[in-house]
Amino acid sequence: MTDERSTFLLDETQIPTQWYNIVPDLPEPPPPPLHPGTHEPVGPDDLAPLFPQALIEQEMTTERWVDIPGGVLDVYRIWRPSPLVRARRLEKLLDTPAKIYFKYEGVSPAGSHKPNTAVPQAWYNHAEGVQRLTTETGAGQWGTSLAFATAQYGMDCEVWQVRSSYDQKPARRTMMEIYGATLHASPSELTEAGRGILAATPDSPGSLGIAISEAVEAAVGREDTRYALGSVLNHVLLHQTVIGEEALRQLEMAGDTPDVLVGCTGGGSNFGGLIFPFLREKLAGRMDPTIRCVEPASCPTLTRGEYRYDFGDAVGMTPLMKMHTLGHGFVPDPIHAGGLRYHGMAPLVSHVYELGLAEAESIGQVECFTAALMFARTQGIVPAPEPTHAIAAAIREAQKCKEEGVSRTILTALCGHGHLDMGAYESFLAGRMTDLDLSDETIREAMAGVPTL
Ligand SMILES: *Cc1c(COP(=O)(O)O)cnc(C)c1O
């Protein structure tokens, strides 16, 4: 055994006790969300039927630091702090002078970074007397995380799972039921939105947009119920900054400063959570990493979308958010990285990108899964389909280092493991996975439905 360290662990007492809010440190504030009817900035009252007061305050806060409640830290202790790993075996395979680090969030009970926000969302709701949370889930990661989180506080959880995923992913369904959640295939007969869709299309495979409409409808109708969202919103990204705060300390332990940060972006939460603490350091002149978003070529929100006000859901019920969007009617090709199939991008990540503080690239899924096999066969962990994009981007960068003969320190988030995503790997290994071309015409058509503001 060599004495070269590759795993950097923090003690339980070193879990961050505050979340970091990037907003006060940005050169300009992000544009506010607008009411879908009046087009005026939304106020706290507009959001009260959906979210508890504490989360609404966090959504709008300009405070730099937000204390993490003790009741949240107690649950974070189940899996946090998460490890930072230097991928020495992958570096060796690539024969690169680059150093590749990944912050591994697959150690959480749900197997991804999503419990970092599911737990505080459940806690704040519980503290304000909410008994029941509703949500939607596509790939199943978010539903699993919220089911786990609500179980910690003795709350009820109802999940509308997109019909196609409900049928194709029975293991995810069982996992949510183990945690005590109630599941509905969406569209369902339980809501007006669902009944409307089923009347028109009895065999509808569902969509994330439809499932959001159902979960929202089921929440606003009852005083004991609120709704929870797993990405995109400011408070979600705020909660995820525990990833970056820990990684900052761990890289320091390793004696390195990052030159390149890469992360996969679906709604932007694992990316924001990793990079915002580093962006603070960059803006303060203490380091100068290149920050890069990686998205699927089949859902290229930042690289091919427009920076516009658009709805968060498919039917146009949610506030309008200024973000990079492909149009709320955009239906991505059925690629395997379910968590990256969202038409928009977190307004905060969009704003940071627009300010020129981050760059973006898109990568096709064949390159991503090729990278995932290299990673699994060296580092052992089978990545979730979403972070295969981050790994592919890290490998691109490491290969560039080799060509240029320079060493750079690359940091990424391995935001989940892929143990329940064997279907995607099976299709890749069988040679059935292909890269799909997304035409400009498809994007133009979806963008035509975006309101002009
Ligand atoms: C949900 C999910 C994503 C996409 O969401 P972000 O908000 O962009 O992080 C990515 N990876 C995994 C493992 C997920 O579960």
Coordinates of C-alpha atoms and ligand atoms in Angstrom, one line a residue, residues 111-114 141-142 230-232 264-271 339-340 384 386-387 415-416, ligand 1:
G111 CA -28.7 7.1 -2.6
S112 CA -28.5 10.7 -3.8
H113 CA -28.0 14.4 -2.7
K114 CA -31.8 14.9 -2.5
Q141 CA -35.0 9.8 -6.5
W142 CA -36.9 12.7 -5.1
G230 CA -36.9 18.7 -5.0
S231 CA -34.9 21.1 -7.2
V232 CA -34.9 24.5 -9.0
C264 CA -24.4 17.9 -13.9
T265 CA -27.4 20.2 -14.1
G266 CA -31.0 19.0 -14.3
G267 CA -32.8 21.6 -12.2
G268 CA -29.4 22.8 -10.9
S269 CA -29.5 21.8 -7.2
N270 CA -26.6 19.4 -6.8
F271 CA -24.5 21.8 -9.0
G339 CA -33.3 13.6 -13.3
L340 CA -31.9 15.8 -16.0
A384 CA -26.5 7.2 -11.3
E386 CA -27.3 11.9 -14.1
P387 CA -23.7 12.2 -12.7
C415 CA -24.5 13.1 -6.7
G416 CA -25.9 9.5 -6.6
Ligands
LIG1 C1 -32.6 14.6 -9.2 C2 -31.3 14.3 -9.5 C3 -30.5 15.1 -10.4 C4 -31.0 16.3 -11.0 O1 -31.3 17.4 -10.2 P1 -30.4 18.6 -9.9 O2 -31.3 19.5 -9.2 O3 -29.9 19.2 -11.2 O4 -29.3 18.2 -9.0 C5 -29.2 14.7 -10.6 N1 -28.7 13.6 -10.1 C6 -29.4 12.8 -9.2 C7 -28.7 11.6 -8.7 C8 -30.7 13.1 -8.9 O5 -31.4 12.3 -8.1

